[in-house]
Every structure is written in structure tokens, then in C-alpha cells.
Short mmCIF file of N, CA, C and O in Angstrom, two decimals:
data_model
loop_
_atom_site.label_atom_id
_atom_site.label_comp_id
_atom_site.label_asym_id
_atom_site.label_seq_id
_atom_site.Cartn_x
_atom_site.Cartn_y
_atom_site.Cartn_z
N LEU I 1 12.22 56.74 45.72
CA LEU I 1 11.56 55.66 46.42
C LEU I 1 10.10 56.06 46.65
O LEU I 1 9.84 57.15 47.15
N THR I 2 9.20 55.19 46.25
CA THR I 2 7.77 55.44 46.45
C THR I 2 7.15 54.22 47.11
O THR I 2 7.32 53.10 46.63
N LEU I 3 6.43 54.43 48.19
CA LEU I 3 5.68 53.37 48.86
C LEU I 3 4.21 53.57 48.53
O LEU I 3 3.68 54.66 48.76
N THR I 4 3.56 52.56 47.97
CA THR I 4 2.17 52.69 47.55
C THR I 4 1.33 51.60 48.19
O THR I 4 1.71 50.44 48.18
N ARG I 5 0.19 52.00 48.71
CA ARG I 5 -0.78 51.06 49.28
C ARG I 5 -2.00 51.04 48.38
O ARG I 5 -2.61 52.08 48.12
N TYR I 6 -2.33 49.85 47.87
CA TYR I 6 -3.50 49.67 47.02
C TYR I 6 -4.56 48.92 47.81
O TYR I 6 -4.27 47.90 48.44
N VAL I 7 -5.78 49.40 47.77
CA VAL I 7 -6.90 48.66 48.37
C VAL I 7 -7.50 47.77 47.29
O VAL I 7 -7.31 48.02 46.10
N PRO I 8 -8.21 46.70 47.68
CA PRO I 8 -8.79 45.80 46.67
C PRO I 8 -9.59 46.56 45.61
O PRO I 8 -10.37 47.45 45.92
N GLY I 9 -9.33 46.21 44.36
CA GLY I 9 -10.02 46.83 43.23
C GLY I 9 -9.37 48.09 42.70
O GLY I 9 -9.74 48.59 41.65
N GLU I 10 -8.39 48.63 43.40
CA GLU I 10 -7.74 49.87 42.97
C GLU I 10 -6.72 49.58 41.86
O GLU I 10 -6.06 48.56 41.88
N THR I 11 -6.61 50.48 40.90
CA THR I 11 -5.66 50.31 39.81
C THR I 11 -4.81 51.56 39.65
O THR I 11 -5.18 52.65 40.10
N LEU I 12 -3.67 51.37 39.03
CA LEU I 12 -2.84 52.47 38.58
C LEU I 12 -2.90 52.41 37.07
O LEU I 12 -2.45 51.44 36.47
N GLY I 13 -3.52 53.40 36.45
CA GLY I 13 -3.80 53.36 35.02
C GLY I 13 -2.57 53.30 34.14
O GLY I 13 -1.44 53.53 34.58
N PHE I 14 -2.79 53.00 32.86
CA PHE I 14 -1.70 52.91 31.89
C PHE I 14 -0.95 54.23 31.82
O PHE I 14 -1.56 55.30 31.74
N HIS I 15 0.38 54.15 31.85
CA HIS I 15 1.21 55.36 31.83
C HIS I 15 2.65 55.01 31.48
O HIS I 15 3.03 53.84 31.45
N PHE I 16 3.42 56.03 31.21
CA PHE I 16 4.88 55.97 31.13
C PHE I 16 5.40 56.75 32.33
O PHE I 16 4.83 57.77 32.69
N ASP I 17 6.48 56.29 32.95
CA ASP I 17 7.14 57.11 33.96
C ASP I 17 7.93 58.17 33.19
O ASP I 17 8.54 57.88 32.16
N GLU I 18 7.91 59.38 33.65
CA GLU I 18 8.45 60.53 32.91
C GLU I 18 9.89 60.29 32.47
O GLU I 18 10.79 60.20 33.29
N ARG I 19 10.08 60.22 31.17
CA ARG I 19 11.40 59.94 30.60
C ARG I 19 12.43 61.02 30.93
O ARG I 19 13.56 60.68 31.27
N PRO I 20 12.09 62.30 30.84
CA PRO I 20 13.12 63.31 31.14
C PRO I 20 13.48 63.38 32.63
O PRO I 20 14.52 63.89 32.99
N THR I 21 12.61 62.86 33.49
CA THR I 21 12.81 62.99 34.93
C THR I 21 13.58 61.81 35.53
O THR I 21 14.46 62.00 36.36
N TYR I 22 13.22 60.59 35.11
CA TYR I 22 13.77 59.39 35.73
C TYR I 22 14.78 58.68 34.84
O TYR I 22 14.65 58.67 33.63
N ALA I 23 15.76 58.03 35.47
CA ALA I 23 16.74 57.21 34.76
C ALA I 23 16.05 56.00 34.14
O ALA I 23 14.87 55.74 34.39
N GLU I 24 16.80 55.25 33.33
CA GLU I 24 16.18 54.17 32.56
C GLU I 24 15.59 53.06 33.41
O GLU I 24 14.50 52.59 33.14
N LEU I 25 16.26 52.62 34.44
CA LEU I 25 15.80 51.46 35.21
C LEU I 25 14.81 51.85 36.29
O LEU I 25 15.07 52.75 37.09
N ILE I 26 13.66 51.18 36.29
CA ILE I 26 12.67 51.32 37.34
C ILE I 26 12.44 49.93 37.91
O ILE I 26 12.23 48.97 37.17
N VAL I 27 12.49 49.82 39.24
CA VAL I 27 12.34 48.53 39.91
C VAL I 27 11.17 48.60 40.88
O VAL I 27 11.04 49.58 41.62
N GLY I 28 10.32 47.57 40.86
CA GLY I 28 9.19 47.50 41.76
C GLY I 28 9.26 46.23 42.60
O GLY I 28 9.64 45.17 42.10
N LEU I 29 8.92 46.34 43.87
CA LEU I 29 8.89 45.21 44.79
C LEU I 29 7.50 45.12 45.39
O LEU I 29 7.02 46.08 45.98
N SER I 30 6.84 43.98 45.20
CA SER I 30 5.54 43.74 45.82
C SER I 30 5.78 43.19 47.21
O SER I 30 6.28 42.07 47.36
N VAL I 31 5.48 43.98 48.22
CA VAL I 31 5.74 43.57 49.59
C VAL I 31 4.67 42.59 50.07
O VAL I 31 4.99 41.54 50.63
N CYS I 32 3.43 42.92 49.85
CA CYS I 32 2.34 42.02 50.23
C CYS I 32 1.15 42.26 49.32
O CYS I 32 1.02 43.31 48.71
N GLY I 33 0.29 41.27 49.22
CA GLY I 33 -0.89 41.36 48.37
C GLY I 33 -0.61 40.97 46.93
O GLY I 33 0.52 41.01 46.47
N GLN I 34 -1.65 40.56 46.24
CA GLN I 34 -1.59 40.14 44.83
C GLN I 34 -1.79 41.33 43.91
O GLN I 34 -2.52 42.26 44.24
N GLY I 35 -1.20 41.28 42.76
CA GLY I 35 -1.42 42.30 41.75
C GLY I 35 -1.03 41.77 40.39
O GLY I 35 -0.53 40.65 40.27
N ARG I 36 -1.26 42.58 39.37
CA ARG I 36 -0.83 42.23 38.01
C ARG I 36 -0.25 43.47 37.36
O ARG I 36 -0.81 44.55 37.45
N LEU I 37 0.88 43.27 36.70
CA LEU I 37 1.51 44.32 35.90
C LEU I 37 1.04 44.11 34.48
O LEU I 37 1.15 43.01 33.94
N LEU I 38 0.47 45.14 33.88
CA LEU I 38 0.04 45.08 32.48
C LEU I 38 1.03 45.88 31.64
O LEU I 38 1.40 47.00 32.00
N LEU I 39 1.45 45.30 30.54
CA LEU I 39 2.33 45.97 29.59
C LEU I 39 1.69 45.94 28.22
O LEU I 39 1.16 44.90 27.82
N GLY I 40 1.71 47.05 27.51
CA GLY I 40 1.15 47.01 26.17
C GLY I 40 1.20 48.32 25.44
O GLY I 40 1.45 49.37 26.02
N HIS I 41 0.97 48.22 24.14
CA HIS I 41 0.78 49.40 23.31
C HIS I 41 -0.68 49.77 23.48
O HIS I 41 -1.57 48.99 23.16
N THR I 42 -0.95 50.92 24.03
CA THR I 42 -2.32 51.35 24.25
C THR I 42 -2.59 52.65 23.51
O THR I 42 -1.67 53.29 23.02
N ASN I 43 -3.84 53.04 23.50
CA ASN I 43 -4.25 54.22 22.73
C ASN I 43 -4.00 55.54 23.45
O ASN I 43 -4.43 56.57 22.99
N GLY I 44 -3.33 55.50 24.58
CA GLY I 44 -3.06 56.73 25.31
C GLY I 44 -3.98 56.94 26.48
O GLY I 44 -3.73 57.76 27.34
N SER I 45 -5.07 56.18 26.56
CA SER I 45 -5.98 56.28 27.69
C SER I 45 -5.35 55.64 28.92
O SER I 45 -4.68 54.62 28.83
N LYS I 46 -5.56 56.23 30.09
CA LYS I 46 -5.05 55.65 31.33
C LYS I 46 -5.98 54.56 31.85
O LYS I 46 -5.61 53.78 32.71
N GLU I 47 -7.21 54.52 31.33
CA GLU I 47 -8.21 53.59 31.84
C GLU I 47 -7.78 52.13 31.66
O GLU I 47 -7.26 51.73 30.63
N VAL I 48 -7.99 51.35 32.70
CA VAL I 48 -7.74 49.91 32.66
C VAL I 48 -9.10 49.22 32.70
O VAL I 48 -9.62 48.92 33.75
N ALA I 49 -9.68 49.05 31.55
CA ALA I 49 -10.98 48.40 31.45
C ALA I 49 -10.79 46.89 31.42
O ALA I 49 -9.73 46.41 31.00
N PRO I 50 -11.78 46.11 31.86
CA PRO I 50 -11.65 44.65 31.81
C PRO I 50 -11.27 44.13 30.43
O PRO I 50 -10.55 43.14 30.31
N ARG I 51 -11.70 44.81 29.40
CA ARG I 51 -11.38 44.34 28.05
C ARG I 51 -9.91 44.54 27.68
O ARG I 51 -9.42 43.98 26.72
N ALA I 52 -9.17 45.33 28.47
CA ALA I 52 -7.74 45.55 28.19
C ALA I 52 -6.97 44.24 28.19
O ALA I 52 -6.07 44.04 27.40
N LEU I 53 -7.35 43.32 29.07
CA LEU I 53 -6.65 42.05 29.16
C LEU I 53 -6.94 41.14 27.97
O LEU I 53 -6.24 40.17 27.74
N GLN I 54 -7.99 41.45 27.22
CA GLN I 54 -8.35 40.64 26.06
C GLN I 54 -7.72 41.17 24.77
O GLN I 54 -7.83 40.54 23.73
N GLN I 55 -7.07 42.32 24.84
CA GLN I 55 -6.46 42.89 23.65
C GLN I 55 -5.13 42.18 23.35
O GLN I 55 -4.37 41.87 24.26
N PRO I 56 -4.87 41.91 22.07
CA PRO I 56 -3.64 41.18 21.72
C PRO I 56 -2.37 41.97 22.00
O PRO I 56 -1.29 41.39 22.07
N ASN I 57 -2.48 43.27 22.20
CA ASN I 57 -1.30 44.10 22.42
C ASN I 57 -1.02 44.36 23.91
O ASN I 57 -0.20 45.20 24.23
N VAL I 58 -1.72 43.67 24.81
CA VAL I 58 -1.53 43.84 26.25
C VAL I 58 -1.20 42.49 26.87
O VAL I 58 -1.86 41.50 26.60
N ARG I 59 -0.16 42.47 27.70
CA ARG I 59 0.24 41.26 28.41
C ARG I 59 0.14 41.51 29.91
O ARG I 59 0.47 42.60 30.38
N ALA I 60 -0.28 40.49 30.65
CA ALA I 60 -0.39 40.57 32.11
C ALA I 60 0.67 39.70 32.75
O ALA I 60 0.90 38.56 32.33
N ILE I 61 1.30 40.23 33.77
CA ILE I 61 2.32 39.51 34.54
C ILE I 61 1.87 39.51 35.99
O ILE I 61 1.68 40.58 36.59
N ASP I 62 1.65 38.32 36.56
CA ASP I 62 1.22 38.23 37.95
C ASP I 62 2.32 38.73 38.88
O ASP I 62 3.50 38.47 38.66
N LEU I 63 1.91 39.45 39.92
CA LEU I 63 2.83 39.96 40.93
C LEU I 63 2.43 39.39 42.29
O LEU I 63 1.72 40.04 43.05
N PRO I 64 2.88 38.19 42.61
CA PRO I 64 2.59 37.64 43.94
C PRO I 64 3.40 38.38 45.01
O PRO I 64 4.38 39.07 44.68
N PRO I 65 3.03 38.24 46.27
CA PRO I 65 3.81 38.87 47.34
C PRO I 65 5.29 38.46 47.24
O PRO I 65 5.60 37.30 46.97
N GLY I 66 6.18 39.42 47.41
CA GLY I 66 7.60 39.16 47.35
C GLY I 66 8.20 39.22 45.96
O GLY I 66 9.39 39.01 45.78
N SER I 67 7.39 39.52 44.94
CA SER I 67 7.93 39.55 43.58
C SER I 67 8.63 40.88 43.31
O SER I 67 8.34 41.91 43.90
N LEU I 68 9.57 40.81 42.40
CA LEU I 68 10.38 41.96 42.00
C LEU I 68 10.31 42.07 40.48
O LEU I 68 10.41 41.07 39.79
N TYR I 69 10.08 43.27 39.97
CA TYR I 69 10.10 43.46 38.52
C TYR I 69 10.95 44.67 38.17
O TYR I 69 11.11 45.59 38.97
N CYS I 70 11.53 44.62 36.98
CA CYS I 70 12.37 45.71 36.48
C CYS I 70 11.83 46.16 35.14
O CYS I 70 11.54 45.34 34.27
N LEU I 71 11.70 47.46 34.96
CA LEU I 71 11.31 48.03 33.68
C LEU I 71 12.53 48.76 33.12
O LEU I 71 13.05 49.68 33.74
N THR I 72 12.94 48.34 31.94
CA THR I 72 14.06 48.96 31.25
C THR I 72 13.90 48.69 29.76
O THR I 72 13.11 47.82 29.37
N GLY I 73 14.59 49.43 28.94
CA GLY I 73 14.51 49.19 27.50
C GLY I 73 13.09 49.33 26.98
O GLY I 73 12.39 50.30 27.29
N MET I 74 12.65 48.35 26.19
CA MET I 74 11.33 48.41 25.57
C MET I 74 10.20 48.51 26.60
O MET I 74 9.26 49.27 26.42
N SER I 75 10.30 47.76 27.70
CA SER I 75 9.24 47.82 28.71
C SER I 75 9.18 49.18 29.40
O SER I 75 8.15 49.57 29.92
N ARG I 76 10.26 49.91 29.36
CA ARG I 76 10.32 51.23 30.01
C ARG I 76 9.88 52.35 29.08
O ARG I 76 9.19 53.26 29.47
N TYR I 77 10.31 52.28 27.81
CA TYR I 77 10.11 53.41 26.91
C TYR I 77 9.08 53.20 25.81
O TYR I 77 8.56 54.16 25.28
N ASP I 78 8.81 51.98 25.42
CA ASP I 78 7.91 51.74 24.29
C ASP I 78 6.53 51.24 24.68
O ASP I 78 5.59 51.37 23.91
N LEU I 79 6.41 50.65 25.85
CA LEU I 79 5.13 50.09 26.29
C LEU I 79 4.62 50.86 27.50
O LEU I 79 5.38 51.19 28.40
N ARG I 80 3.34 51.13 27.49
CA ARG I 80 2.73 51.70 28.69
C ARG I 80 2.59 50.58 29.70
O ARG I 80 2.49 49.42 29.34
N HIS I 81 2.54 50.93 30.97
CA HIS I 81 2.31 49.91 31.99
C HIS I 81 1.24 50.39 32.96
O HIS I 81 0.98 51.58 33.10
N ALA I 82 0.60 49.41 33.59
CA ALA I 82 -0.45 49.66 34.57
C ALA I 82 -0.34 48.59 35.64
O ALA I 82 0.24 47.53 35.42
N ILE I 83 -0.91 48.87 36.81
CA ILE I 83 -0.97 47.90 37.89
C ILE I 83 -2.43 47.69 38.25
O ILE I 83 -3.18 48.64 38.47
N VAL I 84 -2.83 46.42 38.29
CA VAL I 84 -4.19 46.06 38.69
C VAL I 84 -4.10 45.29 39.99
O VAL I 84 -3.34 44.32 40.09
N HIS I 85 -4.81 45.75 41.00
CA HIS I 85 -4.87 45.02 42.27
C HIS I 85 -6.22 44.36 42.36
O HIS I 85 -7.23 45.02 42.56
N ASP I 86 -6.23 43.07 42.14
CA ASP I 86 -7.51 42.36 42.13
C ASP I 86 -7.60 41.33 43.23
O ASP I 86 -8.45 40.46 43.21
N GLY I 87 -6.74 41.42 44.22
CA GLY I 87 -6.78 40.49 45.35
C GLY I 87 -7.79 40.91 46.39
O GLY I 87 -8.43 41.96 46.29
N ALA I 88 -7.92 40.09 47.42
CA ALA I 88 -8.88 40.36 48.49
C ALA I 88 -8.27 41.20 49.61
O ALA I 88 -9.00 41.80 50.39
N ALA I 89 -6.94 41.22 49.71
CA ALA I 89 -6.26 41.99 50.75
C ALA I 89 -5.54 43.18 50.13
O ALA I 89 -5.32 43.22 48.93
N GLU I 90 -5.18 44.15 50.96
CA GLU I 90 -4.44 45.29 50.43
C GLU I 90 -3.10 44.84 49.87
O GLU I 90 -2.56 43.80 50.23
N ARG I 91 -2.59 45.64 48.94
CA ARG I 91 -1.28 45.36 48.33
C ARG I 91 -0.38 46.55 48.62
O ARG I 91 -0.80 47.71 48.49
N ILE I 92 0.84 46.26 49.02
CA ILE I 92 1.81 47.31 49.28
C ILE I 92 3.01 47.07 48.36
O ILE I 92 3.49 45.94 48.25
N SER I 93 3.42 48.11 47.68
CA SER I 93 4.57 47.99 46.77
C SER I 93 5.55 49.14 47.03
O SER I 93 5.17 50.21 47.49
N ILE I 94 6.80 48.85 46.72
CA ILE I 94 7.86 49.85 46.79
C ILE I 94 8.44 49.99 45.39
O ILE I 94 8.78 48.99 44.76
N THR I 95 8.50 51.21 44.90
CA THR I 95 9.05 51.47 43.57
C THR I 95 10.32 52.30 43.72
O THR I 95 10.32 53.32 44.41
N PHE I 96 11.38 51.85 43.06
CA PHE I 96 12.67 52.53 43.09
C PHE I 96 12.90 53.18 41.73
O PHE I 96 12.86 52.50 40.71
N ARG I 97 13.11 54.50 41.74
CA ARG I 97 13.43 55.25 40.53
C ARG I 97 14.57 56.19 40.85
O ARG I 97 14.55 56.85 41.88
N ALA I 98 15.53 56.28 39.95
CA ALA I 98 16.63 57.24 40.13
C ALA I 98 16.32 58.45 39.25
O ALA I 98 15.85 58.32 38.12
N LEU I 99 16.58 59.64 39.79
CA LEU I 99 16.42 60.85 38.99
C LEU I 99 17.59 60.97 38.02
O LEU I 99 18.70 60.52 38.32
N LYS I 100 17.31 61.56 36.87
CA LYS I 100 18.40 61.77 35.89
C LYS I 100 19.31 62.85 36.38
O LYS I 100 18.95 63.74 37.08
#
């Protein structure tokens, strides 16, 4: 269980959650604040540049307050993911991961 507080403009760069450490299913709950989950094949850089959203290999999923998302299968192992907090208020999220 991870509780994360994002301030406006803060991002969590493109990454994979450690495959040998965590079980397949990862669940995120947006408690408050707006955000976007980015999924895509990236070049390995963690940077989330504005141009990332314009790349054909990156998709954005809005995360309004109260939203729940699950990463499993292709979204968990084949695509990197990032979180962009572009709202005016802080965003708080809870991430659930089981250890292997």
C-alpha cells in the first residue's frame, strides 16, 4: 500500500513497477484531485515531456477524483506508465501492490 500526494505540476515519470518484486495486479485509487495515467511504448526515459502526449504510441487516461484503475497483463508488463498531475489542487492517490 502506497499513499502518494502530488502537488500541481508534479509527475511520476514513465516506469515499470518491478516485475520480480510485485505480483501481476496493481490497483490505483485517485482519492482527490485530477490526474492522467499515461500508457505507452517509450524509449526508456522517465521524462514526461509535453510532446509525450502527441506521440502515437502513448495514450492518456483521465483520472478524476474517485477513479480506480487496474494494471495487469499488457498494461502491467509491456507498456510503461506515468502519472501527470495537471490540476489546480493537490492529488492524493492510493496504490495497492502485492509482493510476490
